[in-house]
């Protein structure tokens, strides 16, 4: 039986998610409905992706009984409100990252999922890539010995889409989330002992560039650096006592893993329509993970557990606090 | 007329310096004398490198009238004392890095050089490599636009040669100095606005690993990370508004510069004897720079000026202060 998807939000990332879903078997994944704030854009989106039903409000999607799981692709400042809408209606949810604006909001989403006994996952799609599975395998087999230092970079010139504090903008929330989640994965979900942040803010109050240095037990460290000002190499490197694992550009959606310079490739399928984001047919892997979890009756994924999401936002909250980036939602 | 070199210290780095000198024309560079704390090791060193005179004390080298410039290759905790000995005797000096243990000591060396009107240079050999000249040329011609973020890594498993606080040990002073000098060069000698340090200390009180994040004017940043615990990629990357310059491993003694992935090579000559350090025939470039300065009557080099050395140690002092690494010399 196919997993029946409802799409919430008709923007760029929802587009790519649907294109990625089409690279999987229609026996496994069906696009059933899309909801947007305007019926017109929902209809246009539905036509592009051959989705049978289009709704001009999220509330209509909530009431659709033919949906197994909702993909939330709206802007992050609306994740809490929209997420609660679906979770409290008993719908399973895959919600785009960042999960919400701060720890308080993330905990509200998690509580709602638990109270309603539904599946919830933050759409950190990177975690579901075969390349990341390979990295985790290499780490668990101690191929590079013990992990000592991790460095992750993500920089893109995105100043034209600068968002305000109201909308949850800034380099850390927009793309730095990929660096932090990688570092936390490399240290196997361990809580950092300390967090040191250096940030450069824009006039809007959000961070243009930010460097977050995490210190873990046993003198181990991670460096996460991101900017919306220019391109960085956008790779991730795990340095161990016996060697180095490198995930080259784009480390957040990778097709290559290098172990001491030796490459293994994990190619992506070709998309059926043009994409907005690099390598985003790789969104298919998180769709597959959601389907697997639903079939097994799981309420969260081990690849990006709800505890993982909590720690991720905790680290970002502390980094933002040190950087002096305050969102309107922080005072609520 | 050849530049007549006196070698102070018969250790590993002095060995490599003499091997590198031999890759240059004997018409330009002559090894005249070597001094060590024991006459036996000075004689052995002199025999290996075909140096006419061997002294069993530094004081004898001070009195040798046939020396144009002294290369100081002793351990960093002795740089001040030994440096003052030569400078106050009116000898020109090229002194290994780190220049001395802290800013106070570095200023004493600089004052002595100025009072005696002699040449003085910190042996940051990296700065004299053709590859660094190419980097500076690319930066001045704005080939990659404006510099926005710089990252420099240096990690080697050197725990077996862990030095105490008394001897000036630790990853920052031993190898991190290469990262900091690169960052300062990339920002053209500008003083950082802020310094944020994360460090992991060893039981001896020195830093095993350290990450120093420098923030410069205009929201620009540099990340310097080093460790004596394991290998890192040991490369330097300068990210600008129009592209990326990369100096691959070993960034402190490089033979390659990459501009947006396109490589230019600067090969080194073959050494006549086995070397202790990677690519260290490249020490020839600092010898050539010293000769050029002496011939032109200069008292310092623009490639590593005394102001550059002061700022370098100032940054390292502040990073050490934040890290809690205190040398015995700091309280004097």
XYZ file of C-alpha atoms in Angstrom:
664
model
C 0.000 0.000 0.000
C 1.334 3.415 -0.957
C 2.106 6.118 1.577
C -0.335 8.930 0.834
C 1.281 12.359 1.102
C -0.321 15.711 1.738
C 1.811 18.731 0.897
C 1.474 21.849 3.059
C 2.924 24.906 1.324
C 3.435 25.396 -2.406
C 6.876 27.021 -2.320
C 10.314 26.080 -3.648
C 11.099 23.298 -1.209
C 7.663 21.673 -1.572
C 8.248 21.696 -5.326
C 11.554 19.887 -4.946
C 10.068 17.428 -2.460
C 7.375 16.445 -4.962
C 9.929 16.083 -7.770
C 11.995 13.845 -5.492
C 8.942 11.780 -4.549
C 8.340 11.113 -8.243
C 11.748 9.393 -8.455
C 10.292 6.668 -6.199
C 7.772 4.000 -7.146
C 4.134 5.204 -7.291
C 3.306 1.915 -5.594
C 5.116 3.252 -2.519
C 4.474 7.000 -2.598
C 1.402 8.896 -3.730
C 0.861 12.637 -3.831
C -2.769 13.003 -2.744
C -3.297 16.700 -1.967
C -1.595 20.061 -1.702
C -2.654 23.032 0.409
C -1.496 26.643 0.086
C -2.654 29.946 1.496
C -4.224 30.722 -1.869
C -6.278 28.255 -3.884
C -4.762 29.625 -7.061
C -1.191 28.730 -6.138
C -2.332 25.348 -4.771
C -4.051 24.587 -8.092
C -1.007 25.650 -10.077
C 1.238 23.491 -7.896
C -1.203 20.543 -8.172
C -1.171 20.826 -11.950
C 2.642 20.905 -12.122
C 2.956 17.811 -9.961
C -0.212 15.981 -11.075
C -1.719 16.072 -7.578
C -5.472 15.184 -7.584
C -6.595 17.667 -4.900
C -5.737 21.321 -4.242
C -6.849 23.252 -1.138
C -6.776 27.001 -0.578
C -6.266 26.603 3.183
C -4.295 24.327 5.486
C -7.458 23.619 7.465
C -8.955 21.765 4.487
C -5.890 19.516 4.279
C -6.274 18.799 8.002
C -9.739 17.409 7.328
C -8.736 15.256 4.354
C -9.081 11.622 5.545
C -7.012 10.245 2.639
C -3.665 11.551 3.934
C -1.192 9.330 5.795
C 1.405 12.014 6.411
C 1.774 15.755 5.843
C 4.949 17.336 4.540
C 5.247 20.885 5.935
C 7.237 23.103 3.616
C 6.156 26.545 4.839
C 8.553 29.194 6.196
C 10.092 28.340 9.599
C 8.346 31.110 11.515
C 5.037 29.313 10.774
C 6.157 25.781 11.636
C 4.799 25.840 15.181
C 1.331 27.069 14.284
C 0.955 24.888 11.184
C 2.593 21.881 12.822
C 0.244 22.007 15.799
C -2.709 22.249 13.440
C -1.882 18.890 11.836
C -0.514 17.097 14.901
C -3.535 17.990 17.030
C -5.754 16.644 14.253
C -3.916 13.303 14.542
C -1.912 13.643 11.340
C 1.630 12.278 10.955
C 4.056 15.072 10.090
C 7.377 15.572 8.337
C 8.273 19.224 9.016
C 11.030 21.188 7.253
C 14.062 22.312 9.167
C 14.676 24.338 11.217
C 11.945 22.539 13.122
C 10.764 25.762 14.753
C 12.170 29.040 16.034
C 13.515 27.938 19.424
C 13.512 25.107 21.966
C 10.191 26.185 23.472
C 8.477 25.898 20.097
C 10.164 22.599 19.234
C 9.034 21.147 22.567
C 5.468 22.237 21.822
C 5.562 20.334 18.521
C 7.044 17.238 20.182
C 4.468 17.316 22.998
C 1.630 17.601 20.504
C 2.957 14.605 18.551
C 3.225 12.502 21.712
C -0.178 13.529 23.036
C -1.767 12.586 19.727
C 0.382 9.477 19.271
C 1.443 10.436 15.745
C 4.701 10.296 13.837
C 6.827 13.460 13.792
C 10.187 14.123 12.184
C 12.243 17.222 11.454
C 13.064 17.111 7.756
C 16.842 17.078 8.154
C 17.027 15.264 4.837
C 20.833 15.065 4.971
C 20.547 12.441 7.690
C 18.703 10.084 5.331
C 21.243 10.139 2.494
C 23.137 6.893 1.760
C 26.362 8.929 2.120
C 25.460 9.745 5.737
C 24.633 6.093 6.397
C 28.115 5.305 5.115
C 29.654 7.931 7.414
C 27.809 6.473 10.412
C 28.942 2.954 9.433
C 32.563 4.096 9.137
C 32.355 5.831 12.525
C 30.781 2.857 14.279
C 33.435 0.551 12.828
C 36.156 2.971 13.982
C 37.644 3.074 10.503
C 39.348 6.360 11.371
C 39.880 5.467 15.030
C 38.390 7.853 17.568
C 36.831 11.102 16.358
C 38.878 14.092 17.584
C 37.952 17.129 15.503
C 35.041 17.818 13.161
C 34.690 20.798 10.882
C 31.682 21.689 8.800
C 31.231 24.622 6.469
C 28.245 25.981 4.624
C 28.270 29.310 2.858
C 26.094 30.615 0.049
C 25.469 34.145 -1.201
C 21.863 34.474 -0.036
C 21.784 38.090 1.067
C 19.079 38.764 -1.516
C 16.746 36.561 0.465
C 17.694 38.053 3.831
C 14.896 37.483 6.266
C 14.236 39.538 9.370
C 14.255 38.339 12.970
C 10.486 38.126 12.713
C 10.759 35.506 9.991
C 13.588 33.567 11.602
C 16.303 34.640 9.205
C 20.064 34.463 9.505
C 22.832 32.172 8.384
C 22.627 29.805 11.372
C 18.918 29.024 11.080
C 18.849 29.016 7.285
C 21.916 26.918 6.466
C 24.046 26.634 9.615
C 21.517 24.113 10.896
C 23.140 21.691 8.442
C 26.557 22.231 10.003
C 25.345 21.780 13.567
C 23.327 18.648 12.805
C 26.383 17.118 11.104
C 28.629 17.875 14.084
C 26.086 16.389 16.502
C 25.771 13.282 14.324
C 29.563 12.865 14.161
C 29.653 12.924 17.971
C 26.823 10.406 18.076
C 24.266 12.664 19.731
C 26.480 13.514 22.696
C 25.715 16.814 24.397
C 28.501 19.394 23.915
C 30.236 20.547 27.099
C 30.621 24.091 25.848
C 29.545 26.313 22.980
C 31.564 29.344 21.837
C 30.122 31.614 19.179
C 31.500 34.392 17.011
C 28.942 36.163 14.875
C 28.659 39.048 12.449
C 25.201 40.589 12.310
C 23.324 42.387 9.552
C 21.365 45.602 10.114
C 18.165 43.499 10.279
C 19.520 41.887 13.431
C 20.125 38.418 11.974
C 23.540 36.801 11.563
C 25.323 37.195 8.240
C 28.106 34.833 9.321
C 28.541 32.716 12.413
C 31.156 30.346 13.758
C 30.091 27.949 16.487
C 32.761 25.888 18.236
C 31.478 22.934 20.226
C 33.615 21.181 22.799
C 32.784 17.587 23.701
C 34.090 15.236 26.386
C 37.652 13.990 26.108
C 39.105 17.132 24.508
C 37.120 16.641 21.272
C 35.840 19.562 19.223
C 33.609 20.566 16.353
C 33.753 23.742 14.289
C 30.600 24.853 12.481
C 30.883 27.880 10.242
C 28.341 29.387 7.929
C 27.592 32.534 6.032
C 24.928 33.895 3.716
C 27.492 36.347 2.320
C 29.609 34.176 -0.011
C 30.389 30.643 -1.085
C 32.420 28.486 1.274
C 33.800 25.050 0.338
C 30.677 23.512 1.992
C 32.323 20.300 3.052
C 32.429 18.321 6.271
C 35.571 16.712 7.653
C 35.850 14.251 10.522
C 39.406 13.909 11.801
C 40.122 10.797 13.835
C 43.140 9.219 15.454
C 43.628 6.949 12.436
C 42.457 8.991 9.490
C 40.047 11.441 7.966
C 36.516 11.125 6.558
C 35.487 13.917 4.234
C 32.052 14.634 2.835
C 32.714 17.022 -0.047
C 30.450 19.761 -1.337
C 27.519 19.740 -0.913
C 27.924 18.192 2.524
C 24.231 18.681 3.326
C 23.110 16.692 0.245
C 26.139 14.591 -0.572
C 26.849 11.984 -3.201
C 30.453 11.284 -2.215
C 32.267 10.087 0.900
C 36.060 10.170 1.050
C 38.046 8.063 3.491
C 41.688 9.145 3.583
C 41.249 10.527 0.087
C 39.553 7.423 -1.355
C 36.147 8.219 -2.804
C 32.903 6.243 -2.767
C 30.040 7.601 -4.855
C 26.310 7.490 -4.123
C 24.709 8.934 -7.266
C 21.275 10.531 -7.274
C 18.527 9.832 -9.812
C 17.742 12.462 -12.439
C 14.818 14.749 -11.573
C 11.774 14.893 -13.836
C 11.455 18.682 -13.455
C 13.950 21.480 -12.779
C 14.871 21.820 -9.085
C 15.278 24.843 -6.846
C 17.937 23.398 -4.571
C 21.159 21.521 -5.245
C 20.877 17.716 -5.337
C 17.365 17.864 -3.988
C 16.138 14.663 -5.590
C 17.867 13.450 -2.405
C 14.695 14.478 -0.568
C 13.525 11.021 -1.699
C 15.577 9.429 1.064
C 13.689 11.168 3.865
C 10.399 10.222 2.167
C 11.551 6.594 2.178
C 12.548 6.874 5.833
C 9.130 8.278 6.745
C 7.404 5.444 4.863
C 9.555 2.844 6.640
C 8.737 4.343 10.046
C 5.002 4.503 9.299
C 4.944 0.892 8.081
C 6.712 -0.195 11.266
C 4.366 1.849 13.446
C 7.194 4.067 14.721
C 6.448 7.545 16.035
C 9.894 8.923 15.277
C 12.982 8.073 13.215
C 16.334 6.980 14.630
C 18.035 8.922 11.821
C 16.700 12.223 13.171
C 15.014 11.488 16.452
C 12.988 14.003 18.420
C 15.806 14.069 20.994
C 18.191 14.910 18.128
C 15.905 17.769 17.138
C 15.768 19.052 20.716
C 19.551 19.084 21.053
C 19.965 20.712 17.649
C 17.711 23.633 18.560
C 19.258 23.864 22.044
C 22.701 24.361 20.486
C 21.320 26.899 18.015
C 19.438 28.752 20.773
C 22.649 29.088 22.805
C 24.664 30.133 19.746
C 22.017 32.752 18.926
C 22.001 33.962 22.536
C 25.765 34.492 22.382
C 25.478 36.100 18.961
C 22.757 38.457 20.117
C 20.241 37.310 17.512
C 16.806 37.539 19.128
C 13.645 36.396 17.354
C 10.267 37.883 18.114
C 9.152 34.395 19.139
C 11.826 34.212 21.877
C 9.905 36.614 24.111
C 6.566 34.822 23.852
C 79.685 38.574 -1.901
C 78.132 35.672 -0.041
C 75.987 36.087 3.060
C 77.924 34.418 5.881
C 75.675 32.434 8.207
C 76.252 31.436 11.805
C 74.000 28.674 13.092
C 72.921 28.781 16.743
C 71.622 25.404 17.918
C 72.381 22.013 16.385
C 68.891 20.504 16.521
C 66.434 19.246 13.917
C 65.389 22.602 12.498
C 68.978 23.877 12.246
C 69.790 20.718 10.320
C 66.991 21.354 7.831
C 67.948 25.027 7.524
C 71.503 24.058 6.543
C 70.247 21.471 4.035
C 67.979 24.140 2.525
C 70.853 26.648 2.384
C 72.830 24.136 0.352
C 70.158 24.214 -2.361
C 71.213 27.845 -3.006
C 74.388 29.042 -4.731
C 77.502 28.990 -2.495
C 78.315 32.338 -4.080
C 75.289 33.732 -2.230
C 75.154 31.752 1.010
C 77.994 30.393 3.129
C 77.774 28.375 6.314
C 80.614 29.782 8.412
C 80.121 28.483 11.953
C 77.784 26.521 14.196
C 77.396 26.802 17.962
C 75.732 24.333 20.318
C 75.656 23.892 24.066
C 78.132 21.037 23.706
C 81.220 21.177 21.521
C 80.690 17.541 20.619
C 77.297 18.071 19.024
C 78.503 21.271 17.339
C 81.405 19.339 15.811
C 79.154 16.532 14.660
C 76.746 19.040 13.091
C 79.656 20.913 11.456
C 80.948 17.684 9.935
C 77.503 16.741 8.551
C 77.051 20.135 6.928
C 80.710 20.866 6.070
C 80.811 23.951 8.283
C 84.386 25.186 8.919
C 83.983 26.224 12.572
C 82.232 24.587 15.539
C 81.718 26.268 18.917
C 80.715 24.643 22.195
C 78.986 27.823 23.425
C 76.792 30.546 21.929
C 79.152 33.179 23.399
C 81.917 32.061 21.058
C 79.656 32.507 18.041
C 78.824 36.006 19.315
C 82.506 36.919 19.134
C 83.068 35.479 15.637
C 83.688 38.506 13.376
C 83.114 36.501 10.170
C 79.344 36.164 10.620
C 76.851 38.408 8.807
C 73.715 36.908 10.341
C 72.863 34.329 12.973
C 70.110 31.757 12.516
C 68.635 30.897 15.931
C 67.201 27.374 15.953
C 67.070 26.714 19.701
C 63.880 25.861 21.626
C 61.425 28.778 21.929
C 61.778 29.173 25.688
C 65.413 30.227 25.076
C 64.759 32.617 22.202
C 64.730 35.750 24.367
C 67.967 35.049 26.190
C 69.849 33.799 23.130
C 68.368 36.448 20.855
C 69.421 39.278 23.172
C 72.926 37.818 23.338
C 73.386 38.189 19.577
C 71.406 41.385 19.044
C 73.224 43.232 21.833
C 76.512 42.163 20.251
C 75.403 43.856 17.031
C 74.644 40.660 15.096
C 71.832 40.407 12.546
C 69.367 37.680 13.562
C 66.871 35.323 11.952
C 65.079 33.694 14.915
C 62.820 30.628 14.707
C 59.122 30.916 15.431
C 57.445 31.364 17.781
C 59.617 34.473 18.187
C 59.463 34.264 21.982
C 57.072 33.218 24.741
C 54.857 36.312 24.912
C 54.511 39.916 23.791
C 56.796 41.205 26.553
C 59.617 38.967 25.374
C 59.030 39.740 21.686
C 59.157 43.475 22.449
C 62.467 42.979 24.258
C 63.924 41.334 21.161
C 62.603 44.071 18.881
C 63.916 46.825 21.169
C 67.349 45.218 21.253
C 67.420 45.003 17.460
C 66.457 48.666 17.118
C 68.901 49.861 19.774
C 71.725 48.028 18.057
C 70.538 48.929 14.539
C 70.649 45.332 13.323
C 68.375 43.202 11.154
C 65.849 41.017 12.963
C 63.217 38.667 11.552
C 60.995 35.968 13.008
C 61.604 32.854 10.910
C 58.016 32.451 9.714
C 59.417 30.701 6.648
C 55.928 30.176 5.185
C 55.715 33.887 4.400
C 58.730 33.625 2.066
C 57.425 30.779 -0.106
C 56.605 31.576 -3.760
C 53.137 30.131 -3.096
C 52.486 32.793 -0.431
C 53.741 35.489 -2.802
C 51.176 34.203 -5.291
C 48.427 34.322 -2.638
C 49.321 37.920 -1.794
C 49.344 38.818 -5.487
C 45.899 37.238 -6.000
C 44.549 39.068 -2.953
C 45.955 42.439 -3.997
C 44.522 41.996 -7.490
C 41.142 41.069 -5.962
C 41.007 37.890 -8.031
C 38.487 36.445 -5.561
C 36.878 39.804 -4.803
C 36.847 40.863 -1.157
C 38.046 38.404 1.486
C 35.149 37.365 3.728
C 36.117 34.196 5.582
C 39.468 32.485 6.100
C 40.015 29.057 7.600
C 43.332 27.500 8.440
C 43.976 24.091 9.912
C 47.119 22.435 11.216
C 47.064 19.163 13.111
C 49.789 16.596 13.642
C 50.093 13.769 16.165
C 52.918 15.250 18.250
C 51.866 14.175 21.736
C 55.138 12.259 22.057
C 56.977 15.549 22.025
C 54.614 17.281 24.429
C 56.419 20.120 26.097
C 55.499 21.628 29.436
C 54.427 25.191 30.104
C 58.012 25.864 31.156
C 59.263 25.034 27.677
C 56.485 26.844 25.835
C 54.624 23.767 24.653
C 51.135 23.362 23.292
C 49.474 23.156 19.918
C 49.069 26.913 19.447
C 52.704 27.845 20.008
C 54.121 24.779 18.290
C 52.052 24.655 15.102
C 49.032 26.953 15.559
C 51.376 29.883 15.005
C 51.258 28.898 11.332
C 47.465 29.196 11.266
C 47.386 32.577 12.977
C 50.136 34.075 10.800
C 48.254 32.919 7.683
C 44.993 34.479 8.869
C 46.733 37.761 9.686
C 48.415 37.758 6.276
C 45.116 37.091 4.498
C 43.638 40.129 6.290
C 46.677 42.176 5.290
C 47.960 42.761 8.802
C 44.709 44.279 10.075
C 44.156 44.015 13.822
C 41.277 41.651 14.679
C 38.330 43.244 16.460
C 37.720 40.228 18.631
C 39.288 36.886 19.493
C 37.242 33.895 20.704
C 39.068 30.791 21.834
C 38.022 27.229 22.594
C 40.772 25.025 23.974
C 41.322 21.522 25.288
C 44.229 21.256 27.720
C 46.561 18.413 28.572
C 47.508 17.507 32.145
C 50.795 19.410 31.663
C 48.767 22.591 31.313
C 49.398 23.176 27.625
C 46.766 23.063 24.905
C 46.238 19.790 23.041
C 43.787 21.419 20.625
C 42.714 24.996 20.176
C 40.314 26.875 17.937
C 40.773 30.615 17.632
C 38.130 32.628 15.799
C 39.167 36.131 14.795
C 36.655 38.750 13.780
C 37.802 41.608 11.581
C 36.137 44.822 10.447
C 33.239 44.568 8.020
C 31.855 41.257 9.317
C 34.911 39.292 8.134
C 36.236 36.284 10.034
C 39.099 33.855 10.316
C 39.071 30.414 11.889
C 42.369 28.955 13.077
C 42.306 25.421 14.414
C 45.166 23.224 15.481
C 45.886 20.114 17.437
C 48.888 18.001 18.412
C 46.553 15.032 18.850
C 45.900 13.907 15.259
C 46.263 14.803 11.608
C 44.003 17.500 10.221
C 43.772 18.353 6.508
C 46.340 21.167 7.144
C 45.105 23.454 4.435
C 44.235 27.124 4.273
C 41.200 28.511 2.483
C 40.407 32.124 1.707
C 36.763 32.656 0.736
C 36.011 35.872 -1.107
C 33.006 37.448 -2.723
C 34.089 36.147 -6.135
C 35.799 32.858 -5.424
C 38.054 30.758 -3.259
C 41.835 30.490 -2.910
C 43.055 27.292 -1.348
C 46.538 26.449 -0.177
C 46.503 22.667 0.200
C 48.482 20.559 2.650
C 51.004 21.519 3.868
C 49.713 25.063 4.049
C 52.701 26.179 6.138
C 55.223 25.006 3.513
C 53.164 24.879 0.339
C 53.997 24.019 -3.237
C 50.487 24.494 -4.652
C 47.959 27.318 -4.830
C 44.412 26.641 -6.037
C 42.156 29.386 -7.359
C 38.587 28.143 -7.745
C 39.982 24.629 -8.057
C 42.644 25.494 -10.646
C 46.117 24.568 -9.426
C 49.457 26.328 -9.878
C 52.549 24.456 -8.691
C 55.699 25.854 -7.122
C 58.000 22.838 -6.826
C 60.833 22.642 -4.309
C 64.382 21.517 -5.074
C 65.522 18.098 -3.866
C 67.425 18.120 -0.566
C 71.000 16.828 -0.396
C 70.391 15.129 2.970
C 67.318 13.644 4.662
C 65.086 16.261 6.313
C 63.298 16.337 9.663
C 60.344 18.439 8.567
C 58.017 18.284 5.595
C 59.075 20.356 2.554
C 61.764 22.072 4.570
C 64.088 22.776 1.673
C 61.617 25.679 1.528
C 63.630 27.244 4.359
C 65.787 28.446 1.455
C 63.240 31.153 0.705
C 63.622 32.852 4.072
C 67.403 32.649 3.700
C 67.077 34.412 0.339
C 64.797 37.032 1.898
C 67.304 37.690 4.683
C 70.109 38.066 2.135
C 68.032 40.482 0.076
C 67.260 42.592 3.152
C 70.895 42.651 4.263
C 72.110 43.655 0.806
C 69.561 46.474 0.749
C 70.519 47.593 4.245
C 67.037 46.850 5.630
C 66.564 46.153 9.325
C 63.412 44.099 8.853
C 61.493 42.257 6.105
C 58.160 43.340 4.674
C 57.241 39.654 4.352
C 57.299 39.213 8.127
C 57.812 42.621 9.649
C 58.456 43.239 13.338
C 54.955 44.735 13.554
C 53.639 41.470 12.061
C 55.505 39.536 14.745
C 54.102 41.779 17.488
C 50.536 41.278 16.317
C 51.046 37.541 15.919
C 52.189 37.128 19.515
C 49.474 39.513 20.758
C 46.810 37.291 19.219
C 48.446 34.171 20.629
C 48.803 35.762 24.078
C 45.096 36.586 24.141
C 44.136 33.127 22.859
C 46.316 31.543 25.552
C 44.808 33.825 28.198
C 41.311 32.664 27.216
C 42.477 29.057 27.055
C 44.089 29.245 30.472
C 47.537 28.268 29.225
C 50.058 30.134 31.387
C 53.783 29.954 30.768
C 56.315 30.423 33.535
C 57.648 33.400 31.584
C 54.265 35.175 31.731
C 54.729 36.069 35.397
C 58.232 37.484 35.027
